[in-house]
PDB file of C-alpha atoms in Angstrom:
ATOM      1  CA  UNK A 178      -9.088 -20.366 -20.590  1.00  0.00           C
ATOM      2  CA  UNK A 179     -10.380 -18.930 -17.306  1.00  0.00           C
ATOM      3  CA  UNK A 180     -13.859 -17.429 -17.323  1.00  0.00           C
ATOM      4  CA  UNK A 181     -12.577 -14.018 -16.203  1.00  0.00           C
ATOM      5  CA  UNK A 182     -10.226 -13.851 -19.206  1.00  0.00           C
ATOM      6  CA  UNK A 183     -13.052 -14.859 -21.553  1.00  0.00           C
ATOM      7  CA  UNK A 184     -15.272 -12.157 -20.054  1.00  0.00           C
ATOM      8  CA  UNK A 185     -12.499  -9.592 -20.516  1.00  0.00           C
ATOM      9  CA  UNK A 186     -11.892 -10.515 -24.156  1.00  0.00           C
ATOM     10  CA  UNK A 187     -15.645 -10.498 -24.838  1.00  0.00           C
ATOM     11  CA  UNK A 188     -15.851  -7.003 -23.345  1.00  0.00           C
ATOM     12  CA  UNK A 189     -13.470  -5.750 -26.044  1.00  0.00           C
ATOM     13  CA  UNK A 190     -16.076  -6.529 -28.716  1.00  0.00           C
ATOM     14  CA  UNK A 191     -13.755  -8.334 -31.092  1.00  0.00           C
ATOM     15  CA  UNK A 192     -13.892 -11.919 -32.353  1.00  0.00           C
ATOM     16  CA  UNK A 193     -10.728 -13.419 -30.907  1.00  0.00           C
ATOM     17  CA  UNK A 194     -11.923 -17.009 -31.232  1.00  0.00           C
ATOM     18  CA  UNK A 195     -11.646 -16.975 -35.008  1.00  0.00           C
ATOM     19  CA  UNK A 196      -8.920 -14.334 -35.333  1.00  0.00           C
ATOM     20  CA  UNK A 197      -5.426 -15.125 -36.588  1.00  0.00           C
ATOM     21  CA  UNK A 198      -2.909 -14.925 -33.731  1.00  0.00           C
ATOM     22  CA  UNK A 199      -0.830 -12.194 -35.335  1.00  0.00           C
ATOM     23  CA  UNK A 200       0.431  -8.677 -34.625  1.00  0.00           C
ATOM     24  CA  UNK A 201      -2.755  -7.135 -36.006  1.00  0.00           C
ATOM     25  CA  UNK A 202      -4.769  -8.890 -33.305  1.00  0.00           C
ATOM     26  CA  UNK A 203      -2.454  -7.683 -30.539  1.00  0.00           C
ATOM     27  CA  UNK A 204      -2.587  -4.131 -31.911  1.00  0.00           C
ATOM     28  CA  UNK A 205      -6.384  -4.220 -32.089  1.00  0.00           C
ATOM     29  CA  UNK A 206      -6.743  -5.554 -28.552  1.00  0.00           C
ATOM     30  CA  UNK A 207      -4.288  -2.973 -27.237  1.00  0.00           C
ATOM     31  CA  UNK A 208      -6.243  -0.077 -28.757  1.00  0.00           C
ATOM     32  CA  UNK A 209      -9.551  -1.459 -27.498  1.00  0.00           C
ATOM     33  CA  UNK A 210      -8.197  -1.877 -23.974  1.00  0.00           C
ATOM     34  CA  UNK A 211      -6.915   1.715 -23.898  1.00  0.00           C
ATOM     35  CA  UNK A 212     -10.294   2.964 -25.080  1.00  0.00           C
ATOM     36  CA  UNK A 213     -12.410   1.022 -22.620  1.00  0.00           C
ATOM     37  CA  UNK A 214     -10.343   0.701 -19.439  1.00  0.00           C
ATOM     38  CA  UNK A 215      -8.924   3.866 -17.913  1.00  0.00           C
ATOM     39  CA  UNK A 216      -5.665   4.287 -16.091  1.00  0.00           C
ATOM     40  CA  UNK A 217      -6.429   5.446 -12.551  1.00  0.00           C
ATOM     41  CA  UNK A 218      -4.783   6.110  -9.196  1.00  0.00           C
ATOM     42  CA  UNK A 219      -8.153   6.478  -7.434  1.00  0.00           C
ATOM     43  CA  UNK A 220      -7.756   3.285  -5.387  1.00  0.00           C
ATOM     44  CA  UNK A 221      -4.097   3.910  -4.541  1.00  0.00           C
ATOM     45  CA  UNK A 222      -4.877   7.442  -3.396  1.00  0.00           C
ATOM     46  CA  UNK A 223      -7.568   6.082  -1.077  1.00  0.00           C
ATOM     47  CA  UNK A 224      -5.169   3.480   0.385  1.00  0.00           C
ATOM     48  CA  UNK A 225      -7.358   0.588  -0.738  1.00  0.00           C
ATOM     49  CA  UNK A 226      -5.934  -2.961  -0.889  1.00  0.00           C
ATOM     50  CA  UNK A 227      -5.000  -3.813  -4.475  1.00  0.00           C
ATOM     51  CA  UNK A 228      -4.537  -7.539  -4.856  1.00  0.00           C
ATOM     52  CA  UNK A 229      -3.015  -8.695  -8.136  1.00  0.00           C
ATOM     53  CA  UNK A 230      -4.334 -12.238  -7.758  1.00  0.00           C
ATOM     54  CA  UNK A 231      -5.940 -12.773 -11.180  1.00  0.00           C
ATOM     55  CA  UNK A 232      -9.563 -13.359 -10.168  1.00  0.00           C
ATOM     56  CA  UNK A 233      -9.635 -10.347  -7.849  1.00  0.00           C
ATOM     57  CA  UNK A 234      -7.730  -8.224 -10.357  1.00  0.00           C
ATOM     58  CA  UNK A 235     -10.099  -8.919 -13.246  1.00  0.00           C
ATOM     59  CA  UNK A 236     -13.111  -8.345 -11.008  1.00  0.00           C
ATOM     60  CA  UNK A 237     -11.817  -4.977  -9.810  1.00  0.00           C
ATOM     61  CA  UNK A 238     -10.772  -3.565 -13.187  1.00  0.00           C
ATOM     62  CA  UNK A 239     -13.015  -5.314 -15.706  1.00  0.00           C
ATOM     63  CA  UNK A 240     -16.228  -6.240 -13.892  1.00  0.00           C
ATOM     64  CA  UNK A 241     -16.371  -3.413 -11.344  1.00  0.00           C
ATOM     65  CA  UNK A 242     -14.667  -0.835 -13.624  1.00  0.00           C
ATOM     66  CA  UNK A 243     -12.562   0.716 -10.876  1.00  0.00           C
ATOM     67  CA  UNK A 244      -9.535   1.488 -13.030  1.00  0.00           C
ATOM     68  CA  UNK A 245      -5.909   0.835 -12.173  1.00  0.00           C
ATOM     69  CA  UNK A 246      -2.306   1.474 -13.094  1.00  0.00           C
ATOM     70  CA  UNK A 247       0.505  -0.463 -14.800  1.00  0.00           C
ATOM     71  CA  UNK A 248       0.843  -3.418 -12.424  1.00  0.00           C
ATOM     72  CA  UNK A 249      -2.871  -4.039 -12.840  1.00  0.00           C
ATOM     73  CA  UNK A 250      -3.574  -3.206 -16.504  1.00  0.00           C
ATOM     74  CA  UNK A 251      -0.466  -4.846 -17.919  1.00  0.00           C
ATOM     75  CA  UNK A 252      -0.908  -8.014 -15.873  1.00  0.00           C
ATOM     76  CA  UNK A 253      -4.431  -8.360 -17.269  1.00  0.00           C
ATOM     77  CA  UNK A 254      -3.170  -7.871 -20.827  1.00  0.00           C
ATOM     78  CA  UNK A 255      -0.234 -10.242 -20.260  1.00  0.00           C
ATOM     79  CA  UNK A 256      -2.540 -13.005 -18.972  1.00  0.00           C
ATOM     80  CA  UNK A 257      -4.960 -12.476 -21.876  1.00  0.00           C
ATOM     81  CA  UNK A 258      -2.196 -12.689 -24.494  1.00  0.00           C
ATOM     82  CA  UNK A 259      -0.789 -15.747 -22.767  1.00  0.00           C
ATOM     83  CA  UNK A 260      -4.225 -17.411 -22.783  1.00  0.00           C
ATOM     84  CA  UNK A 261      -4.491 -16.693 -26.517  1.00  0.00           C
ATOM     85  CA  UNK A 262      -1.251 -18.594 -27.101  1.00  0.00           C
ATOM     86  CA  UNK A 263       1.171 -15.694 -27.558  1.00  0.00           C
ATOM     87  CA  UNK A 264       4.760 -15.930 -26.334  1.00  0.00           C
ATOM     88  CA  UNK A 265       4.960 -13.230 -23.646  1.00  0.00           C
ATOM     89  CA  UNK A 266       7.322 -12.336 -20.812  1.00  0.00           C
ATOM     90  CA  UNK A 267       7.176  -9.854 -17.939  1.00  0.00           C
ATOM     91  CA  UNK A 268       9.324  -6.724 -18.207  1.00  0.00           C
ATOM     92  CA  UNK A 269       9.830  -4.048 -15.552  1.00  0.00           C
ATOM     93  CA  UNK A 270      11.131  -0.710 -16.861  1.00  0.00           C
ATOM     94  CA  UNK A 271      12.630   2.440 -15.410  1.00  0.00           C
ATOM     95  CA  UNK A 272      10.253   5.365 -15.920  1.00  0.00           C
ATOM     96  CA  UNK A 273      12.307   8.170 -17.506  1.00  0.00           C
ATOM     97  CA  UNK A 274       9.899  11.097 -17.712  1.00  0.00           C
ATOM     98  CA  UNK A 275      12.278  13.105 -15.502  1.00  0.00           C
ATOM     99  CA  UNK A 276      15.358  11.881 -17.383  1.00  0.00           C
ATOM    100  CA  UNK A 277      17.166  10.578 -14.285  1.00  0.00           C
ATOM    101  CA  UNK A 278      19.058   7.337 -15.013  1.00  0.00           C
ATOM    102  CA  UNK A 279      18.972   6.176 -11.385  1.00  0.00           C
ATOM    103  CA  UNK A 280      15.172   5.899 -11.332  1.00  0.00           C
ATOM    104  CA  UNK A 281      14.046   2.518  -9.935  1.00  0.00           C
ATOM    105  CA  UNK A 282      12.255  -0.102 -12.010  1.00  0.00           C
ATOM    106  CA  UNK A 283       8.644   0.842 -11.359  1.00  0.00           C
ATOM    107  CA  UNK A 284       6.701   0.168 -14.576  1.00  0.00           C
ATOM    108  CA  UNK A 285       5.399  -3.202 -15.721  1.00  0.00           C
ATOM    109  CA  UNK A 286       4.900  -3.955 -19.413  1.00  0.00           C
ATOM    110  CA  UNK A 287       4.995  -7.022 -21.667  1.00  0.00           C
ATOM    111  CA  UNK A 288       7.655  -8.411 -23.988  1.00  0.00           C
ATOM    112  CA  UNK A 289       6.028 -10.158 -26.953  1.00  0.00           C
ATOM    113  CA  UNK A 290       8.008 -12.500 -29.204  1.00  0.00           C
ATOM    114  CA  UNK A 291       6.194 -13.151 -32.460  1.00  0.00           C
ATOM    115  CA  UNK A 292       7.490 -14.600 -35.726  1.00  0.00           C
ATOM    116  CA  UNK A 293      11.054 -14.259 -34.472  1.00  0.00           C
ATOM    117  CA  UNK A 294      10.698 -10.566 -33.605  1.00  0.00           C
ATOM    118  CA  UNK A 295      10.398  -8.794 -30.258  1.00  0.00           C
ATOM    119  CA  UNK A 296       7.898  -6.112 -29.296  1.00  0.00           C
ATOM    120  CA  UNK A 297       7.092  -4.105 -26.184  1.00  0.00           C
ATOM    121  CA  UNK A 298       3.367  -4.015 -25.472  1.00  0.00           C
ATOM    122  CA  UNK A 299       1.939  -1.546 -22.953  1.00  0.00           C
ATOM    123  CA  UNK A 300      -1.596  -0.700 -21.824  1.00  0.00           C
ATOM    124  CA  UNK A 301      -0.692   0.979 -18.534  1.00  0.00           C
ATOM    125  CA  UNK A 302       1.430   4.131 -18.901  1.00  0.00           C
ATOM    126  CA  UNK A 303      -1.320   6.652 -18.452  1.00  0.00           C
ATOM    127  CA  UNK A 304      -1.935   9.354 -21.020  1.00  0.00           C
ATOM    128  CA  UNK A 305       1.465   8.643 -22.639  1.00  0.00           C
ATOM    129  CA  UNK A 306       0.869   4.916 -23.181  1.00  0.00           C
ATOM    130  CA  UNK A 307       2.103   3.800 -26.629  1.00  0.00           C
ATOM    131  CA  UNK A 308      -0.947   2.901 -28.708  1.00  0.00           C
ATOM    132  CA  UNK A 309       0.646  -0.004 -30.606  1.00  0.00           C
ATOM    133  CA  UNK A 310       3.286  -2.719 -30.093  1.00  0.00           C
ATOM    134  CA  UNK A 311       6.809  -1.293 -30.398  1.00  0.00           C
ATOM    135  CA  UNK A 312       9.314  -3.322 -32.442  1.00  0.00           C
ATOM    136  CA  UNK A 313      12.583  -3.392 -30.480  1.00  0.00           C
ATOM    137  CA  UNK A 314      14.932  -5.711 -32.397  1.00  0.00           C
ATOM    138  CA  UNK A 315      16.925  -2.701 -33.537  1.00  0.00           C
ATOM    139  CA  UNK A 316      16.972   1.067 -33.222  1.00  0.00           C
ATOM    140  CA  UNK A 317      14.438   2.884 -35.365  1.00  0.00           C
ATOM    141  CA  UNK A 318      11.122   4.696 -35.599  1.00  0.00           C
ATOM    142  CA  UNK A 319       7.726   3.097 -34.964  1.00  0.00           C
ATOM    143  CA  UNK A 320       4.852   5.195 -36.284  1.00  0.00           C
ATOM    144  CA  UNK A 321       1.107   4.936 -36.738  1.00  0.00           C
ATOM    145  CA  UNK A 322      -0.896   7.926 -37.895  1.00  0.00           C
ATOM    146  CA  UNK A 323       0.099  10.940 -35.806  1.00  0.00           C
ATOM    147  CA  UNK A 324       1.858   8.796 -33.184  1.00  0.00           C
ATOM    148  CA  UNK A 325       5.608   8.314 -33.466  1.00  0.00           C
ATOM    149  CA  UNK A 326       8.093   6.577 -31.171  1.00  0.00           C
ATOM    150  CA  UNK A 327      11.883   6.404 -31.377  1.00  0.00           C
ATOM    151  CA  UNK A 328      13.470   3.133 -30.248  1.00  0.00           C
ATOM    152  CA  UNK A 329      17.151   3.110 -29.310  1.00  0.00           C
ATOM    153  CA  UNK A 330      18.657  -0.322 -28.643  1.00  0.00           C
ATOM    154  CA  UNK A 331      22.132  -1.098 -27.309  1.00  0.00           C
ATOM    155  CA  UNK A 332      22.597  -4.799 -26.556  1.00  0.00           C
ATOM    156  CA  UNK A 333      19.788  -5.623 -24.082  1.00  0.00           C
ATOM    157  CA  UNK A 334      18.982  -2.025 -23.181  1.00  0.00           C
ATOM    158  CA  UNK A 335      16.060  -0.403 -24.975  1.00  0.00           C
ATOM    159  CA  UNK A 336      15.170   3.278 -24.625  1.00  0.00           C
ATOM    160  CA  UNK A 337      11.717   4.413 -25.720  1.00  0.00           C
ATOM    161  CA  UNK A 338      11.104   8.056 -26.629  1.00  0.00           C
ATOM    162  CA  UNK A 339       7.769   9.420 -27.746  1.00  0.00           C
ATOM    163  CA  UNK A 340       8.234  11.949 -30.567  1.00  0.00           C
ATOM    164  CA  UNK A 341       4.577  12.625 -31.341  1.00  0.00           C
ATOM    165  CA  UNK A 342       2.107  13.828 -30.115  1.00  0.00           C
ATOM    166  CA  UNK A 343       4.821  15.442 -27.952  1.00  0.00           C
ATOM    167  CA  UNK A 344       8.498  14.784 -27.317  1.00  0.00           C
ATOM    168  CA  UNK A 345       9.258  12.891 -24.097  1.00  0.00           C
ATOM    169  CA  UNK A 346      11.481  10.083 -22.816  1.00  0.00           C
ATOM    170  CA  UNK A 347       9.089   7.344 -21.672  1.00  0.00           C
ATOM    171  CA  UNK A 348      11.157   4.498 -20.248  1.00  0.00           C
ATOM    172  CA  UNK A 349      14.344   2.480 -20.268  1.00  0.00           C
ATOM    173  CA  UNK A 350      14.002  -1.294 -20.487  1.00  0.00           C
ATOM    174  CA  UNK A 351      16.764  -3.726 -19.586  1.00  0.00           C
ATOM    175  CA  UNK A 352      15.853  -7.160 -20.929  1.00  0.00           C
ATOM    176  CA  UNK A 353      16.308  -9.661 -18.123  1.00  0.00           C
ATOM    177  CA  UNK A 354      14.455 -12.412 -16.308  1.00  0.00           C
ATOM    178  CA  UNK A 355      11.533 -11.062 -14.273  1.00  0.00           C
ATOM    179  CA  UNK A 356       8.894 -12.859 -12.225  1.00  0.00           C
ATOM    180  CA  UNK A 357       5.556 -11.974 -10.668  1.00  0.00           C
ATOM    181  CA  UNK A 358       7.396 -11.670  -7.348  1.00  0.00           C
ATOM    182  CA  UNK A 359       9.437  -8.787  -8.806  1.00  0.00           C
ATOM    183  CA  UNK A 360       6.206  -7.093  -9.819  1.00  0.00           C
ATOM    184  CA  UNK A 361       4.733  -7.654  -6.358  1.00  0.00           C
ATOM    185  CA  UNK A 362       7.583  -5.700  -4.741  1.00  0.00           C
ATOM    186  CA  UNK A 363       7.343  -2.747  -7.132  1.00  0.00           C
ATOM    187  CA  UNK A 364       3.537  -2.799  -6.981  1.00  0.00           C
ATOM    188  CA  UNK A 365       3.601  -2.706  -3.176  1.00  0.00           C
ATOM    189  CA  UNK A 366       5.865   0.346  -3.196  1.00  0.00           C
ATOM    190  CA  UNK A 367       3.809   2.098  -5.882  1.00  0.00           C
ATOM    191  CA  UNK A 368       0.499   1.941  -4.007  1.00  0.00           C
ATOM    192  CA  UNK A 369       1.617   1.754  -0.354  1.00  0.00           C
ATOM    193  CA  UNK A 370       4.756   3.821   0.178  1.00  0.00           C
ATOM    194  CA  UNK A 371       3.907   7.275   1.598  1.00  0.00           C
ATOM    195  CA  UNK A 372       6.088   9.063  -0.962  1.00  0.00           C
ATOM    196  CA  UNK A 373       4.881   7.115  -4.047  1.00  0.00           C
ATOM    197  CA  UNK A 374       3.435   9.234  -6.849  1.00  0.00           C
ATOM    198  CA  UNK A 375       0.058   7.494  -6.970  1.00  0.00           C
ATOM    199  CA  UNK A 376      -0.372   7.611  -3.207  1.00  0.00           C
ATOM    200  CA  UNK A 377      -0.157  11.412  -3.391  1.00  0.00           C
ATOM    201  CA  UNK A 378      -1.677  12.389  -6.737  1.00  0.00           C
ATOM    202  CA  UNK A 379      -4.945  11.834  -8.532  1.00  0.00           C
ATOM    203  CA  UNK A 380      -4.124  10.640 -12.052  1.00  0.00           C
ATOM    204  CA  UNK A 381      -6.840   9.345 -14.379  1.00  0.00           C
ATOM    205  CA  UNK A 382      -6.429   8.959 -18.152  1.00  0.00           C
ATOM    206  CA  UNK A 383      -7.943   7.387 -21.246  1.00  0.00           C
ATOM    207  CA  UNK A 384      -6.874   7.189 -24.907  1.00  0.00           C
ATOM    208  CA  UNK A 385      -9.416   6.719 -27.696  1.00  0.00           C
ATOM    209  CA  UNK A 386      -9.361   7.353 -31.471  1.00  0.00           C
ATOM    210  CA  UNK A 387      -6.816  10.159 -31.481  1.00  0.00           C
ATOM    211  CA  UNK A 388      -8.184  11.742 -28.326  1.00  0.00           C
ATOM    212  CA  UNK A 389      -6.438  11.759 -24.972  1.00  0.00           C
ATOM    213  CA  UNK A 390      -8.078  12.642 -21.667  1.00  0.00           C
ATOM    214  CA  UNK A 391      -6.271  13.294 -18.383  1.00  0.00           C
ATOM    215  CA  UNK A 392      -7.084  14.330 -14.839  1.00  0.00           C
ATOM    216  CA  UNK A 393      -4.028  15.430 -12.902  1.00  0.00           C
ATOM    217  CA  UNK A 394      -5.154  16.432  -9.418  1.00  0.00           C
ATOM    218  CA  UNK A 395      -7.469  19.425  -9.890  1.00  0.00           C
ATOM    219  CA  UNK A 396      -6.893  19.897 -13.639  1.00  0.00           C
ATOM    220  CA  UNK A 397      -8.636  18.229 -16.580  1.00  0.00           C
ATOM    221  CA  UNK A 398      -6.707  18.096 -19.862  1.00  0.00           C
ATOM    222  CA  UNK A 399      -7.970  17.166 -23.327  1.00  0.00           C
ATOM    223  CA  UNK A 400      -6.035  16.593 -26.554  1.00  0.00           C
ATOM    224  CA  UNK A 401      -7.376  15.978 -30.065  1.00  0.00           C
ATOM    225  CA  UNK A 402      -4.405  15.040 -32.215  1.00  0.00           C
ATOM    226  CA  UNK A 403      -5.898  15.507 -35.684  1.00  0.00           C
ATOM    227  CA  UNK A 404      -7.226  18.974 -34.813  1.00  0.00           C
ATOM    228  CA  UNK A 405      -4.082  19.943 -32.865  1.00  0.00           C
ATOM    229  CA  UNK A 406      -6.431  20.896 -30.047  1.00  0.00           C
ATOM    230  CA  UNK A 407      -5.307  21.047 -26.409  1.00  0.00           C
ATOM    231  CA  UNK A 408      -7.482  22.371 -23.607  1.00  0.00           C
ATOM    232  CA  UNK A 409      -7.122  22.598 -19.837  1.00  0.00           C
ATOM    233  CA  UNK A 410      -9.691  23.421 -17.211  1.00  0.00           C
ATOM    234  CA  UNK A 411      -9.819  23.547 -13.436  1.00  0.00           C
ATOM    235  CA  UNK A 412     -12.071  21.019 -11.708  1.00  0.00           C
ATOM    236  CA  UNK A 413     -14.127  23.313  -9.480  1.00  0.00           C
ATOM    237  CA  UNK A 414     -16.261  20.884  -7.489  1.00  0.00           C
ATOM    238  CA  UNK A 415     -16.656  17.283  -6.366  1.00  0.00           C
ATOM    239  CA  UNK A 416     -19.738  17.038  -8.601  1.00  0.00           C
ATOM    240  CA  UNK A 417     -17.653  18.055 -11.629  1.00  0.00           C
ATOM    241  CA  UNK A 418     -14.981  15.510 -10.689  1.00  0.00           C
ATOM    242  CA  UNK A 419     -17.639  12.831 -10.259  1.00  0.00           C
ATOM    243  CA  UNK A 420     -19.123  13.594 -13.685  1.00  0.00           C
ATOM    244  CA  UNK A 421     -15.735  13.469 -15.415  1.00  0.00           C
ATOM    245  CA  UNK A 422     -14.651  10.218 -13.775  1.00  0.00           C
ATOM    246  CA  UNK A 423     -17.875   8.457 -14.693  1.00  0.00           C
ATOM    247  CA  UNK A 424     -18.708   9.934 -18.110  1.00  0.00           C
ATOM    248  CA  UNK A 425     -15.278  10.614 -19.663  1.00  0.00           C
ATOM    249  CA  UNK A 426     -13.216   7.916 -17.962  1.00  0.00           C
ATOM    250  CA  UNK A 427     -16.001   5.311 -17.666  1.00  0.00           C
ATOM    251  CA  UNK A 428     -15.119   4.427 -14.074  1.00  0.00           C
ATOM    252  CA  UNK A 429     -17.535   3.216 -11.440  1.00  0.00           C
ATOM    253  CA  UNK A 430     -16.790   5.680  -8.632  1.00  0.00           C
ATOM    254  CA  UNK A 431     -19.342   6.730  -6.028  1.00  0.00           C
ATOM    255  CA  UNK A 432     -20.221  10.358  -5.344  1.00  0.00           C
ATOM    256  CA  UNK A 433     -18.934   9.858  -1.801  1.00  0.00           C
ATOM    257  CA  UNK A 434     -15.534   8.773  -3.153  1.00  0.00           C
ATOM    258  CA  UNK A 435     -15.473  11.725  -5.545  1.00  0.00           C
ATOM    259  CA  UNK A 436     -16.170  14.072  -2.659  1.00  0.00           C
ATOM    260  CA  UNK A 437     -13.334  12.540  -0.631  1.00  0.00           C
ATOM    261  CA  UNK A 438     -10.966  12.727  -3.617  1.00  0.00           C
ATOM    262  CA  UNK A 439     -11.835  16.350  -4.340  1.00  0.00           C
ATOM    263  CA  UNK A 440     -11.224  17.353  -0.723  1.00  0.00           C
ATOM    264  CA  UNK A 441      -7.906  15.452  -0.762  1.00  0.00           C
ATOM    265  CA  UNK A 442      -6.530  17.019  -3.944  1.00  0.00           C
ATOM    266  CA  UNK A 443      -7.758  20.514  -3.067  1.00  0.00           C
ATOM    267  CA  UNK A 444      -6.108  20.412   0.358  1.00  0.00           C
ATOM    268  CA  UNK A 445      -2.841  19.225  -1.227  1.00  0.00           C
ATOM    269  CA  UNK A 446      -2.706  22.024  -3.820  1.00  0.00           C
TER     270      UNK A 446
END
């Protein structure tokens, strides 16, 4: 196992060396990743080079705590599961938040086959990331606590709807053969094309213990599921943005970068 994968697994504060390689371990690692490593478009918005070569990728997201989006987070999780001996494959899905069937494949996640069953595993869909592996062998409901997902399967097409904490169509997955080269193309578009969402919008999110945190441009949102609490506030200054990014989202962003980001999102509003 590569040193950077060992360092990543150690950072999740769980004993993987002696753990049984089962679904409980995957679920635990998924929740820990979502808690510790935030989704972020900060680098894409600043037009920074985002290599997905493993050593550089792990350094940027895990060691330097710069955050990232699906092609970064889910590649890290895929490589970690693979190193632990799990049977995993790359999947690229169509994001369906707007409900349009012609949306391109632009979201990477992982197909896990375990004990003869298939699951979708995701650690990179922002504030709406499923918090546990989703069983996809047949249509049905996958639920854990106050989180509920509806899976609809027709042959090799799987549609994933979130029902709780709020109703939304997440993505459509067509099971096929995908390679890292397919991810490279979609990743390049997602962080380099002038009309790509993350090139034009500041999106930062984290999910932890029933709480969800989100920055969407100049707004900061907070949800507490058990208390049915939802708040929204305007980010009024670069100092406020800097404080949120570092203290709530645990990202290593400089004050200079926060100032640039604040000016960028304010001028775009």
